[in-house]
Structure formats: structure tokens, C-alpha cells
Amino acid sequence: MRSTGPGRGSRFGAVLPALALLALPPVAAAQSAPLPALRLNQVGFETAGPKAATLVDGRTTPVPWTLTDASGRTVLSGETAVRGEDPTSGDHTHIVRFDALRAPGRYTLTAGGHGRDITIADAPFAVLKRDALVFFYENRSGIPIEAEHVARPDLARPAGHAPDRATCFDGEDTRGNVWPGCDYTLDVSGGWYDAGDHGKYVVNGGISTWTLLNAWERASLRGLADPYPDGAADIPEAGNGVSDLLDEARWEVEFLLRMQVPDGARLQVPVGRVTRGQPLTFSEIDAGGLVHHKVHDVRWTGLPMAPAADPETRYLYAPNTAATLNMVAVAAQAARIWKTIDPAFSERALAAARRGLAAAKRHPELYAVGDFHGGGNYGDESLIDEFYWATAELYVTTGDAALLADLRASPLYPGTSGQPVRRTGDIGWNSVGGLGTIALALSEGRVPEAEREAVRQSVIASARLWLGETETQGYGHPFNSAFYSWGSNGNLMNRAMVLGLAHDFTGEAAFRDGAVAALDYVLGRNPLDQSYVTGHGDRPMRNPHHRFWAHSADPAYPMPPAGVLSGGPNNTAMTDPVAETMRGQCQPQTCWRDDIGAFTQNEVAINWNAPFVWVTAFLSPT
Ligand code: 9MR
């Protein structure tokens, strides 16, 4: 689990007050307009898939509804099911189910005196899937974003941080600890910017890359088509004979490998846990094979800021065990995926993974305890899940018996016979045990069949719990909690991924329906009637917290491209200047505003768009 650092109040630098003032009035005005009472997926419904909408209506008895086609003919009608008070949205809701309509077309759904146009199509998420992956290309560091590859010329930009060469931070952190630096410089060019900022964090790059690679591997192992075959995405590598999904993911794998400490390097680092407020003490270690936590600016830049215009010095931050294990897991996964596609790359990745695991075992208690200006923390003080994940990936790749013994000894391994089924639980950058379990569940010929079945059952058990939660929600999504945390939409997409895998493992249609329900929510079936995805739906998100897609801060900067998922409602850390004005005035599901200043609510990030890619690829396989 994570340790949260102090707030990020300095995030905007000097532009913050002006920006908050500029952005607030029009948004507040827009919010006062009444929202349509029918809330639904604004992009479309699958001909063969589940179809549901939510009606906000105070009546406690069912309400009639009709669906009419373009000529005004009624094609289906029925009555709502009253779901009642929805505690985390504050709405009194009814559910409209129209699964029986399977003919593609445009229709009008009318209920309680409100009408709304809908689309039914065979593959309504195909464009979404294509756009979702573009996010990664457009956030690449170290390469120009070319006009020929982007949807609008204003989205092109010069390469940022090219090259990205940095030495270890050697100044004072926010708590007054003075860091000693190191005697080398690494070229850590490439990779993706994390989010709205220009930091590149190994803990977060890891899960994001894993998720894209898993979308490819899951399809491949199931004998399905590559969701992004060569040429499917508009990226510079299209036409090189390799899957575009793999090309995009490799951009980050190469970066993760560059973050590894050279052999023989000795570093001064803090070892072990630290009580907050206590000064750090530094010990000299043999750091070879460990991986640096992150590279970012020495202080926060303001918005807007094109990557190439970033004036700040960048530093590497101390290596630690979690970052090392993130690299190990992804490098091991890459090694098996590229084994025949690019054997030299595969061997390089495998060697880095082995070297990394050995270093992590030598130094199992190096934590990200620093709190620095200019970048996020991604601190995590429980590494049982990172060890398990990295071991699982390396075992799936190599079949090394010693690794299986380590897995079996992990409290997170669900394969031990005679145990009650344990759910994998929510997946996130600081909670990666589920990734290891998924890798084992998908693997062929590695763990004995009875153990693999138990591993699969743990994935299925999570999915079953979350599927049940759809029945408790006014908006039908698989999330029954009063805590909408930072990146709640990303969390929901991770749940949808697990629901998708449970569908694969069982063949039960209900699990796939649960994944669709999660997508319905982010595409508009929610209390704000908001498509949280740019460029898709009647009311798409427009003003992400992003330094380059910063049109609302400065019209000289572009609007975002399509296919970008907002972090989503956040009632657990209302620390940005927009969120601060909303405290006590929103419900868990409504603590969100489409405002560039709302970095706790409306930032975009690689670890949220990655499961969005996974889910849209799952639902739109070809
Ligand atoms: O996604 C992260 C969230 O879980 C944390 O609570 C939050 C505060 O530490 O940081 C989020 O990650 C941000 C990172 O620190 C810096 N780049 C932007 C990320 C998304 O907001």
C-alpha cells in the first residue's frame, strides 16, 4: 500500500492563482444548466451486448419508457425498475433495460417525459479503441510528435527532453534532507510522460506498460487477432512488421531499461522505513542492477508548457526496491513476448530482469521515502506484491524452479491447494499483486493445472464480487464504495479488465456485461452526464490537466486529442485549487469538474489510459 506524501500545493508554480480564477466562472455557469434526466453511454451500444440507462426520477413506482426509430415507430417499450436513492451520487434512480433491441441504428429512448438519442452498432467502440492508444504516442518523450501522425496539426510538437540526460538529485528535499547525488549521468531519453506533468516514473510506467503488453498477450494466448496489428495505429513504427501495440509499449520498456543503475556503482541511499518527520540517514550500498525511481524537473513547471520548452534541470531520484521490481516484471514479460519477434531485445530484457531481481533481493528494503519538488511521489512501503509480481513474470518467462518455490512461499500466491479462494482485489500502481496472478492465470504449462485453476478462481472471485456491485448502483457500474479515489475512472477500468478476464476463463456472458457497465459509466451513464473521454459522446471532457493540451489556459495551446480518459471523481484528496472550492458540496460521484486546474480530478495518466486500451480492445477485438 502507498504512503502519501504531503500535498502538491506548489504544482502550478506561479501561474496557479491566475489560472484558477480564469477557469472557474464559465465552468460554474455551465454546471448550473439542468442535466438530462436520462443518463447513458453517449457513444453507443453493441447490437449483441447489454443495454441499460439510468433515469433520474423521484417517483418510487415504475415509469413507462419507449424506444422509437428514426421514423417515429415504437420498436420496444417497457417500464423502469426503481433502484431508489443512490447514496454516492445523491440521485433517486430508475433503471431502463433495453437489451432486446438488437438492430443497428439510431433511436430515441423516452422515459419520464425525457428523450435521448442513442446509437446501436455492431462495434461501437472500435474508434474509441484506436484513439485510446494514440494517447501513448502523443505523450512520448524524446521524439517529435509529427503532424502526419496526429489528427490535427496543432497536436504536433517538437521532441521534449531530447536527450533526457540526468544525474542523481543532490540538493535539499521538501523536508530538509540533503541528498548526496552520484558520480554518473544516465541517458534516460524516451518513454512516456506520466500524465499532465513531464515526470517519468518507473513505478507507474511499470503497470501501464504491463497492461498494454497484457492486452496483446491475452489476445495472442487465446488465439485471437492482434487488437492493433501493424499499421492499425498511426505511429512512426507502423509498417515495420511488428504489432503497433508492441511498438508503442516498447517505447516505454526501453526507457525502463535505461533507468537501471550501472554495475559496480556505489550509492548513498536511505535504507529501511522512515518515521515521518525524522531526518534521513544515508548508507553506502552496491547499487548495481537497481532501478532509479524516477526522473523529473527540479521544481514544478507552470501550465501551459510544451515539453520542448521545459526550462528546468532534471534529476534522477534514488533507486529503490519497488522501482527495480517494476522493471523486472515488465522486462521479464517483454522477454517472452519478443522472444521470436526480436531475440536480441528479448535477451537484453531478460538479462536486465535477472540482474534487477538479484539486486532487489540484495536490497529488499529500499523505499521511496523522499518527498521532492517538481514531481509526484509514487511512494509505497509494502513490497510483498511487487516481489510476487516480478517473480511471477520471471517464472512465466523462464520456468525456473527456484522462482516457483519463491512464488509458492508468497502470501499472495492463490495456487496453494486446500486454501479458501482469495480474491486478487483492486489493481493499482501501488497494488500489483493482481498483475502477477493474471500472468500466472494466463500462462500455459508453467504451474501445475490444479494450481493454475486456483489462481484463475482468485481472478474470478474478484470479478464476481464487482459484478454483484453493479446491482447496487444507480448508475450500474461495478463499484460500491463511498471512496472515489484519485484516478477512480482508471480503477474502474482495471476492474473491467478483471471482469474481461473472468469472462475469458468462464465463458459467462455476465462478466463481459460487467465490463460494458464500467465503460457505460465512463462514457456518460453517471450523475454528471459526462463522457469522461475526450472526443467521444455528446458531452466529452475537454479541459484535462495537461501541460501541452492546455487550450483553456492559453489558446495558443491545443485542445486534447480524442480518446483521453479523465482520472474522474475524487472525494478522497481534494487538494487542488478547484477541488478545494468543492469540499462539502459534492457527492463522491460528483466531486469532479472539467477544469484544467483540477489536477486531483481531471488529470490524465498512462496508468488510466492503459486499462482503457485493454477494455476497448477486449470489447472490440478486431
Ligand atoms: O495516481 C496517483 C495517485 O494515486 C496519488 O494519490 C497521487 C498523489 O500522490 O498521485 C497520483 O499520481 C500523479 C503523480 O504523482 C504525478 N504525475 C501525475 C499523476 C496523476 O495525477
Coordinates of N, CA and C in Angstrom, one line a residue, residues 237-435:
E237 N 6.3 3.7 -36.2 CA 6.8 2.4 -36.5 C 5.8 1.6 -37.3
A238 N 4.6 2.1 -37.7 CA 3.7 1.4 -38.5 C 4.4 1.0 -39.8
G239 N 4.2 -0.3 -40.1 CA 4.8 -0.8 -41.4 C 6.1 -1.5 -41.1
N240 N 6.5 -1.7 -39.8 CA 7.8 -2.4 -39.6 C 7.6 -3.9 -39.4
G241 N 6.4 -4.3 -39.6 CA 6.2 -5.8 -39.5 C 5.8 -6.2 -38.0
V242 N 5.8 -5.3 -37.1 CA 5.5 -5.7 -35.7 C 4.2 -5.0 -35.3
S243 N 3.5 -5.7 -34.4 CA 2.3 -5.2 -33.8 C 2.5 -3.7 -33.3
D244 N 1.5 -2.8 -33.7 CA 1.7 -1.4 -33.2 C 1.5 -1.3 -31.7
L245 N 0.8 -2.3 -31.1 CA 0.6 -2.3 -29.6 C 2.0 -2.6 -29.0
L246 N 2.7 -3.5 -29.6 CA 4.0 -3.9 -29.1 C 5.0 -2.7 -29.3
D247 N 4.9 -2.1 -30.5 CA 5.8 -1.0 -30.8 C 5.6 0.1 -29.8
E248 N 4.4 0.4 -29.5 CA 4.1 1.5 -28.5 C 4.6 1.2 -27.1
A249 N 4.4 -0.1 -26.7 CA 4.8 -0.5 -25.4 C 6.3 -0.5 -25.3
R250 N 7.0 -0.9 -26.4 CA 8.5 -1.0 -26.3 C 9.1 0.4 -26.1
W251 N 8.4 1.5 -26.5 CA 8.9 2.8 -26.3 C 9.2 3.0 -24.8
E252 N 8.3 2.5 -24.0 CA 8.5 2.6 -22.5 C 9.4 1.5 -22.0
V253 N 9.3 0.3 -22.5 CA 10.2 -0.7 -22.0 C 11.7 -0.3 -22.1
E254 N 12.0 0.3 -23.3 CA 13.4 0.8 -23.5 C 13.8 1.8 -22.4
F255 N 12.8 2.7 -22.1 CA 13.1 3.7 -21.0 C 13.3 3.0 -19.7
L256 N 12.5 2.0 -19.4 CA 12.6 1.4 -18.1 C 14.0 0.7 -18.0
L257 N 14.5 0.1 -19.1 CA 15.8 -0.5 -19.0 C 16.9 0.5 -18.8
R258 N 16.7 1.7 -19.4 CA 17.7 2.8 -19.2 C 17.8 3.3 -17.8
M259 N 16.8 3.1 -17.0 CA 16.8 3.6 -15.6 C 17.6 2.7 -14.7
Q260 N 18.2 1.6 -15.2 CA 18.9 0.7 -14.3 C 20.3 1.2 -14.0
V261 N 20.7 1.1 -12.8 CA 22.0 1.5 -12.3 C 23.1 0.7 -12.9
P262 N 24.1 1.3 -13.4 CA 25.2 0.5 -13.9 C 25.9 -0.4 -12.9
D263 N 26.4 -1.5 -13.4 CA 27.1 -2.5 -12.5 C 28.2 -1.8 -11.8
G264 N 28.4 -2.1 -10.5 CA 29.6 -1.6 -9.8 C 29.3 -0.2 -9.1
A265 N 28.2 0.5 -9.5 CA 28.0 1.8 -8.9 C 27.7 1.7 -7.4
R266 N 28.4 2.6 -6.6 CA 28.1 2.6 -5.2 C 27.4 3.9 -4.9
L267 N 26.3 3.8 -4.2 CA 25.4 5.0 -3.9 C 25.1 5.1 -2.4
Q268 N 24.9 6.4 -2.0 CA 24.4 6.7 -0.7 C 22.9 6.8 -0.7
V269 N 22.2 5.9 -0.1 CA 20.8 5.9 -0.1 C 20.2 5.6 1.3
P270 N 18.9 6.1 1.5 CA 18.3 5.7 2.8 C 17.9 4.3 2.8
V271 N 18.1 3.5 3.8 CA 17.7 2.1 3.8 C 16.7 1.9 4.9
G272 N 15.6 1.2 4.5 CA 14.6 0.9 5.5 C 13.5 1.9 5.6
R273 N 12.5 1.6 6.4 CA 11.4 2.6 6.6 C 11.8 3.8 7.4
V274 N 11.1 4.8 7.3 CA 11.5 6.1 8.0 C 10.2 6.6 8.6
T275 N 10.3 7.0 9.9 CA 9.2 7.6 10.5 C 9.1 9.1 10.0
R276 N 7.9 9.4 9.6 CA 7.7 10.8 9.0 C 8.2 11.8 10.0
G277 N 8.9 12.8 9.5 CA 9.4 13.8 10.4 C 10.8 13.6 10.9
Q278 N 11.3 12.3 10.8 CA 12.6 12.0 11.3 C 13.6 12.3 10.1
P279 N 14.8 12.8 10.4 CA 15.7 13.0 9.3 C 16.2 11.7 8.7
L280 N 16.5 11.7 7.4 CA 17.0 10.5 6.8 C 18.5 10.3 7.1
T281 N 18.9 9.0 7.2 CA 20.3 8.7 7.2 C 20.6 7.9 6.0
F282 N 21.8 8.1 5.5 CA 22.2 7.5 4.2 C 23.3 6.5 4.4
S283 N 23.2 5.4 3.8 CA 24.2 4.3 3.9 C 24.7 4.0 2.5
E284 N 26.0 3.7 2.4 CA 26.6 3.4 1.1 C 26.3 1.9 0.7
I285 N 25.7 1.7 -0.5 CA 25.4 0.3 -0.9 C 26.0 0.1 -2.3
D286 N 26.1 -1.2 -2.7 CA 26.4 -1.6 -4.1 C 25.1 -1.5 -4.8
A287 N 24.9 -0.5 -5.6 CA 23.6 -0.3 -6.2 C 23.4 -0.9 -7.6
G288 N 24.4 -1.5 -8.1 CA 24.4 -2.0 -9.5 C 23.2 -2.9 -9.7
G289 N 22.4 -2.7 -10.7 CA 21.2 -3.6 -11.0 C 19.9 -3.0 -10.5
L290 N 20.0 -2.1 -9.5 CA 18.8 -1.5 -9.0 C 18.3 -0.5 -10.1
V291 N 17.1 0.0 -9.9 CA 16.5 0.9 -10.9 C 16.1 2.2 -10.2
H292 N 16.4 3.3 -10.9 CA 16.1 4.6 -10.3 C 14.5 4.8 -10.3
H293 N 14.1 5.5 -9.2 CA 12.6 5.6 -9.0 C 12.0 6.4 -10.1
K294 N 12.7 7.5 -10.5 CA 12.0 8.5 -11.4 C 13.0 9.5 -11.9
V295 N 12.6 10.2 -13.0 CA 13.4 11.4 -13.5 C 12.3 12.5 -13.6
H296 N 12.6 13.6 -13.1 CA 11.7 14.8 -13.3 C 12.4 16.1 -13.0
D297 N 11.7 17.2 -13.3 CA 12.2 18.5 -13.1 C 12.5 18.8 -11.6
V298 N 13.4 19.7 -11.4 CA 13.8 20.0 -10.0 C 12.7 20.8 -9.3
R299 N 11.9 21.5 -10.1 CA 10.7 22.2 -9.5 C 9.5 22.1 -10.5
W300 N 8.3 22.2 -9.9 CA 7.1 22.1 -10.8 C 7.1 23.3 -11.8
T301 N 6.9 22.9 -13.1 CA 6.7 24.0 -14.1 C 5.2 24.4 -14.1
G302 N 4.9 25.6 -14.6 CA 3.5 26.0 -14.7 C 2.8 25.4 -15.9
L303 N 1.6 25.8 -16.1 CA 0.8 25.4 -17.2 C 0.5 26.7 -18.0
P304 N 0.5 26.7 -19.3 CA 0.9 25.6 -20.2 C 2.4 25.5 -20.3
M305 N 2.8 24.4 -20.8 CA 4.3 24.2 -21.0 C 4.5 23.0 -22.0
A306 N 5.0 23.4 -23.2 CA 5.3 22.3 -24.2 C 6.5 21.6 -23.6
P307 N 6.6 20.3 -23.8 CA 7.8 19.5 -23.3 C 9.1 20.1 -23.7
A308 N 9.2 20.6 -25.0 CA 10.5 21.1 -25.5 C 10.8 22.4 -24.9
A309 N 9.8 23.1 -24.3 CA 10.1 24.4 -23.7 C 10.5 24.3 -22.2
D310 N 10.4 23.1 -21.7 CA 10.7 23.0 -20.2 C 12.1 23.5 -19.9
P311 N 12.2 24.5 -19.0 CA 13.5 25.2 -18.8 C 14.2 24.5 -17.6
E312 N 13.6 23.6 -16.9 CA 14.1 23.1 -15.6 C 15.2 22.0 -15.8
T313 N 16.1 22.0 -14.8 CA 17.1 20.9 -14.8 C 16.3 19.6 -14.3
R314 N 16.7 18.5 -14.8 CA 16.0 17.3 -14.4 C 17.1 16.4 -13.7
Y315 N 16.5 15.6 -12.7 CA 17.4 14.7 -12.0 C 16.8 13.3 -11.9
L316 N 17.7 12.4 -11.7 CA 17.3 11.0 -11.3 C 17.1 11.0 -9.8
Y317 N 16.2 10.2 -9.4 CA 15.9 10.1 -7.9 C 16.3 8.7 -7.5
A318 N 16.7 8.5 -6.2 CA 17.4 7.3 -5.8 C 16.7 6.1 -6.2
P319 N 17.5 5.0 -6.5 CA 16.9 3.7 -6.9 C 16.2 3.1 -5.6
N320 N 15.2 2.3 -5.8 CA 14.6 1.6 -4.7 C 14.1 0.2 -5.2
T321 N 13.6 -0.5 -4.2 CA 13.2 -1.9 -4.5 C 12.0 -2.0 -5.4
A322 N 11.0 -1.1 -5.1 CA 9.7 -1.1 -5.9 C 10.0 -0.8 -7.3
A323 N 10.8 0.2 -7.6 CA 11.1 0.6 -9.0 C 11.8 -0.6 -9.7
T324 N 12.8 -1.2 -8.9 CA 13.5 -2.3 -9.5 C 12.6 -3.4 -9.9
L325 N 11.7 -3.7 -9.0 CA 10.8 -4.9 -9.3 C 9.8 -4.6 -10.4
N326 N 9.4 -3.3 -10.5 CA 8.6 -2.9 -11.7 C 9.3 -3.2 -13.0
M327 N 10.6 -2.8 -13.1 CA 11.3 -3.0 -14.3 C 11.5 -4.5 -14.5
V328 N 11.8 -5.3 -13.4 CA 12.0 -6.7 -13.6 C 10.7 -7.4 -14.2
A329 N 9.5 -7.0 -13.6 CA 8.3 -7.6 -14.1 C 8.1 -7.4 -15.6
V330 N 8.2 -6.1 -16.0 CA 7.9 -5.7 -17.4 C 9.0 -6.3 -18.3
A331 N 10.3 -6.2 -17.9 CA 11.3 -6.7 -18.7 C 11.2 -8.2 -18.9
A332 N 10.7 -8.9 -17.9 CA 10.5 -10.4 -18.0 C 9.4 -10.7 -19.0
Q333 N 8.3 -9.9 -18.8 CA 7.1 -10.0 -19.7 C 7.6 -9.7 -21.2
A334 N 8.4 -8.7 -21.3 CA 8.8 -8.3 -22.7 C 9.7 -9.4 -23.3
A335 N 10.5 -10.0 -22.4 CA 11.5 -11.0 -22.9 C 10.7 -12.2 -23.5
R336 N 9.6 -12.6 -23.0 CA 8.9 -13.7 -23.6 C 8.1 -13.3 -24.8
I337 N 7.6 -12.1 -24.8 CA 6.8 -11.6 -25.9 C 7.6 -11.4 -27.2
W338 N 8.9 -10.9 -26.9 CA 9.7 -10.6 -28.1 C 10.7 -11.7 -28.4
K339 N 10.5 -12.9 -27.8 CA 11.4 -14.0 -27.9 C 11.7 -14.3 -29.4
T340 N 10.7 -14.4 -30.2 CA 10.9 -14.7 -31.6 C 10.8 -13.4 -32.5
I341 N 10.2 -12.4 -32.0 CA 10.0 -11.1 -32.8 C 11.3 -10.4 -32.9
D342 N 12.1 -10.4 -31.8 CA 13.4 -9.7 -31.7 C 14.2 -10.3 -30.6
P343 N 14.9 -11.5 -31.0 CA 15.6 -12.2 -30.0 C 16.6 -11.4 -29.2
A344 N 17.3 -10.5 -29.9 CA 18.4 -9.7 -29.2 C 17.7 -8.8 -28.1
F345 N 16.6 -8.2 -28.5 CA 15.9 -7.4 -27.5 C 15.4 -8.2 -26.3
S346 N 14.9 -9.4 -26.7 CA 14.4 -10.3 -25.6 C 15.5 -10.7 -24.7
E347 N 16.7 -11.0 -25.2 CA 17.8 -11.4 -24.3 C 18.3 -10.3 -23.5
R348 N 18.3 -9.1 -24.0 CA 18.7 -7.9 -23.3 C 17.7 -7.6 -22.1
A349 N 16.4 -7.8 -22.4 CA 15.4 -7.5 -21.4 C 15.5 -8.6 -20.3
L350 N 15.7 -9.8 -20.7 CA 15.8 -10.9 -19.7 C 17.0 -10.7 -18.8
A351 N 18.1 -10.4 -19.4 CA 19.4 -10.1 -18.6 C 19.1 -9.0 -17.6
A352 N 18.5 -7.9 -18.0 CA 18.2 -6.8 -17.1 C 17.3 -7.3 -16.0
A353 N 16.3 -8.1 -16.4 CA 15.3 -8.6 -15.3 C 16.0 -9.4 -14.3
R354 N 16.9 -10.3 -14.7 CA 17.6 -11.2 -13.8 C 18.5 -10.3 -12.9
R355 N 19.2 -9.4 -13.5 CA 20.1 -8.5 -12.8 C 19.3 -7.7 -11.8
G356 N 18.2 -7.3 -12.2 CA 17.3 -6.5 -11.3 C 16.8 -7.3 -10.1
L357 N 16.3 -8.5 -10.4 CA 15.8 -9.3 -9.3 C 16.9 -9.6 -8.3
A358 N 18.1 -9.9 -8.8 CA 19.2 -10.2 -7.8 C 19.4 -8.9 -7.0
A359 N 19.4 -7.8 -7.6 CA 19.7 -6.5 -6.8 C 18.5 -6.3 -5.8
A360 N 17.3 -6.5 -6.2 CA 16.2 -6.3 -5.3 C 16.3 -7.3 -4.1
K361 N 16.7 -8.5 -4.4 CA 16.9 -9.4 -3.3 C 18.0 -9.0 -2.3
R362 N 19.0 -8.4 -2.9 CA 20.1 -7.9 -2.1 C 19.7 -6.7 -1.2
H363 N 18.7 -6.0 -1.8 CA 18.3 -4.7 -1.1 C 16.8 -4.7 -1.1
P364 N 16.2 -5.6 -0.2 CA 14.7 -5.7 -0.2 C 14.0 -4.6 0.5
E365 N 14.7 -3.7 1.1 CA 14.0 -2.6 1.9 C 14.5 -1.2 1.6
L366 N 14.6 -0.9 0.3 CA 14.8 0.4 -0.1 C 13.5 1.0 -0.6
Y367 N 13.0 2.0 0.2 CA 11.7 2.6 -0.1 C 11.9 4.0 -0.7
A368 N 10.8 4.4 -1.4 CA 10.8 5.8 -1.9 C 10.4 6.7 -0.8
V369 N 11.3 7.1 0.0 CA 10.9 7.9 1.2 C 11.1 9.4 1.0
G370 N 11.7 9.8 -0.1 CA 11.9 11.2 -0.3 C 10.7 11.9 -0.8
D371 N 10.6 13.2 -0.5 CA 9.5 14.0 -1.0 C 10.1 15.2 -1.6
F372 N 10.0 15.3 -3.0 CA 10.7 16.3 -3.7 C 9.8 17.3 -4.4
H373 N 10.4 18.4 -4.7 CA 9.7 19.4 -5.5 C 9.7 18.9 -7.0
G374 N 8.7 19.3 -7.7 CA 8.8 19.0 -9.2 C 8.3 17.7 -9.7
G375 N 7.8 16.8 -8.8 CA 7.4 15.5 -9.3 C 6.5 14.8 -8.3
G376 N 5.8 13.8 -8.7 CA 4.9 13.0 -7.8 C 5.8 12.1 -7.0
N377 N 5.2 11.5 -5.9 CA 5.9 10.6 -5.0 C 6.0 9.2 -5.5
Y378 N 4.8 8.6 -5.7 CA 4.7 7.2 -6.0 C 5.5 6.4 -4.9
G379 N 5.3 6.8 -3.7 CA 5.9 6.0 -2.6 C 5.0 4.8 -2.2
D380 N 5.7 3.8 -1.8 CA 5.0 2.5 -1.5 C 5.8 1.8 -0.5
E381 N 5.3 1.5 0.7 CA 6.1 0.8 1.7 C 5.7 -0.6 1.9
S382 N 4.9 -1.2 1.1 CA 4.6 -2.6 1.2 C 5.0 -3.3 -0.2
L383 N 6.0 -4.1 -0.1 CA 6.6 -4.6 -1.4 C 6.3 -6.1 -1.6
I384 N 5.5 -6.6 -0.8 CA 5.2 -8.1 -0.9 C 4.6 -8.3 -2.3
D385 N 3.7 -7.4 -2.7 CA 3.0 -7.5 -4.0 C 4.0 -7.3 -5.2
E386 N 5.0 -6.4 -5.0 CA 5.9 -6.1 -6.1 C 6.8 -7.4 -6.3
F387 N 7.3 -7.9 -5.1 CA 8.1 -9.1 -5.2 C 7.4 -10.3 -5.9
Y388 N 6.1 -10.4 -5.5 CA 5.3 -11.5 -6.1 C 5.1 -11.3 -7.6
W389 N 4.8 -10.1 -8.0 CA 4.5 -9.8 -9.4 C 5.8 -10.1 -10.2
A390 N 6.9 -9.5 -9.8 CA 8.1 -9.7 -10.5 C 8.5 -11.2 -10.6
T391 N 8.4 -11.9 -9.5 CA 8.7 -13.3 -9.5 C 7.8 -14.1 -10.5
A392 N 6.5 -13.8 -10.4 CA 5.5 -14.4 -11.3 C 5.9 -14.2 -12.8
E393 N 6.2 -13.0 -13.1 CA 6.5 -12.7 -14.5 C 7.8 -13.4 -15.0
L394 N 8.8 -13.4 -14.1 CA 10.1 -14.1 -14.5 C 9.9 -15.6 -14.5
Y395 N 9.0 -16.1 -13.7 CA 8.8 -17.5 -13.7 C 8.1 -17.9 -15.0
V396 N 7.0 -17.2 -15.3 CA 6.3 -17.5 -16.6 C 7.2 -17.5 -17.7
T397 N 8.2 -16.5 -17.7 CA 9.1 -16.4 -18.9 C 10.1 -17.6 -18.9
T398 N 10.7 -17.9 -17.7 CA 11.8 -18.8 -17.7 C 11.5 -20.3 -17.2
G399 N 10.4 -20.4 -16.4 CA 10.1 -21.8 -15.9 C 11.2 -22.2 -14.8
D400 N 11.9 -21.3 -14.3 CA 13.0 -21.6 -13.3 C 12.4 -22.1 -12.0
A401 N 12.7 -23.3 -11.6 CA 12.0 -24.0 -10.5 C 12.2 -23.2 -9.2
A402 N 13.4 -22.5 -9.0 CA 13.6 -21.7 -7.8 C 12.6 -20.6 -7.7
L403 N 12.2 -20.0 -8.8 CA 11.2 -19.0 -8.8 C 9.8 -19.5 -8.4
L404 N 9.5 -20.7 -8.8 CA 8.2 -21.3 -8.4 C 8.2 -21.5 -6.9
A405 N 9.3 -21.9 -6.4 CA 9.4 -22.1 -4.9 C 9.1 -20.8 -4.2
D406 N 9.7 -19.7 -4.8 CA 9.5 -18.3 -4.2 C 8.0 -17.9 -4.3
L407 N 7.4 -18.2 -5.4 CA 6.0 -17.9 -5.6 C 5.1 -18.6 -4.6
R408 N 5.4 -19.9 -4.4 CA 4.6 -20.7 -3.5 C 4.8 -20.2 -2.1
A409 N 5.9 -19.6 -1.8 CA 6.1 -19.1 -0.4 C 5.5 -17.7 -0.2
S410 N 5.0 -17.1 -1.3 CA 4.4 -15.7 -1.1 C 3.0 -15.8 -0.6
P411 N 2.7 -15.0 0.4 CA 1.3 -14.9 0.9 C 0.3 -14.5 -0.2
L412 N 0.7 -14.0 -1.3 CA -0.2 -13.6 -2.3 C -0.5 -14.7 -3.4
Y413 N 0.2 -15.8 -3.3 CA 0.0 -16.8 -4.3 C -1.2 -17.6 -4.0
P414 N -2.2 -17.5 -4.9 CA -3.5 -18.2 -4.7 C -3.5 -19.6 -5.0
G415 N -2.4 -20.2 -5.5 CA -2.4 -21.5 -6.1 C -2.2 -22.6 -5.0
T416 N -2.0 -22.3 -3.8 CA -1.7 -23.3 -2.8 C -3.0 -24.1 -2.5
S417 N -2.9 -25.5 -2.6 CA -4.1 -26.3 -2.5 C -4.7 -26.2 -1.1
G418 N -6.0 -26.4 -1.0 CA -6.6 -26.5 0.3 C -7.0 -25.1 0.9
Q419 N -6.5 -24.1 0.3 CA -6.8 -22.7 0.8 C -8.2 -22.3 0.3
P420 N -8.9 -21.5 1.1 CA -10.1 -20.9 0.6 C -9.7 -19.9 -0.5
V421 N -10.6 -19.7 -1.5 CA -10.3 -18.8 -2.6 C -10.2 -17.4 -2.1
R422 N -9.0 -16.8 -2.5 CA -8.8 -15.4 -2.0 C -8.9 -14.5 -3.3
R423 N -9.6 -13.4 -3.1 CA -9.8 -12.5 -4.3 C -8.5 -11.8 -4.5
T424 N -8.2 -11.5 -5.8 CA -7.0 -10.7 -6.1 C -7.1 -9.3 -5.7
G425 N -8.3 -8.7 -5.7 CA -8.5 -7.3 -5.2 C -8.2 -6.3 -6.2
D426 N -8.4 -5.0 -5.9 CA -8.2 -3.9 -6.8 C -6.7 -3.9 -7.2
I427 N -6.6 -3.4 -8.4 CA -5.2 -3.3 -9.0 C -4.9 -1.8 -9.1
G428 N -3.7 -1.4 -8.8 CA -3.3 -0.1 -9.0 C -1.8 0.0 -9.0
W429 N -1.2 1.2 -9.2 CA 0.3 1.3 -9.3 C 1.0 0.8 -8.0
N430 N 0.3 0.9 -6.9 CA 0.9 0.5 -5.6 C 0.3 -0.8 -5.1
S431 N -0.5 -1.5 -6.0 CA -1.1 -2.7 -5.6 C -1.1 -3.6 -6.8
V432 N 0.0 -4.3 -7.0 CA 0.3 -5.0 -8.3 C 0.2 -6.5 -8.2
G433 N -0.2 -7.0 -7.0 CA -0.3 -8.5 -6.9 C -1.2 -9.1 -7.9
G434 N -2.3 -8.4 -8.3 CA -3.2 -9.0 -9.3 C -2.6 -9.2 -10.6
L435 N -1.6 -8.3 -10.9 CA -0.9 -8.5 -12.2 C -0.1 -9.8 -12.3

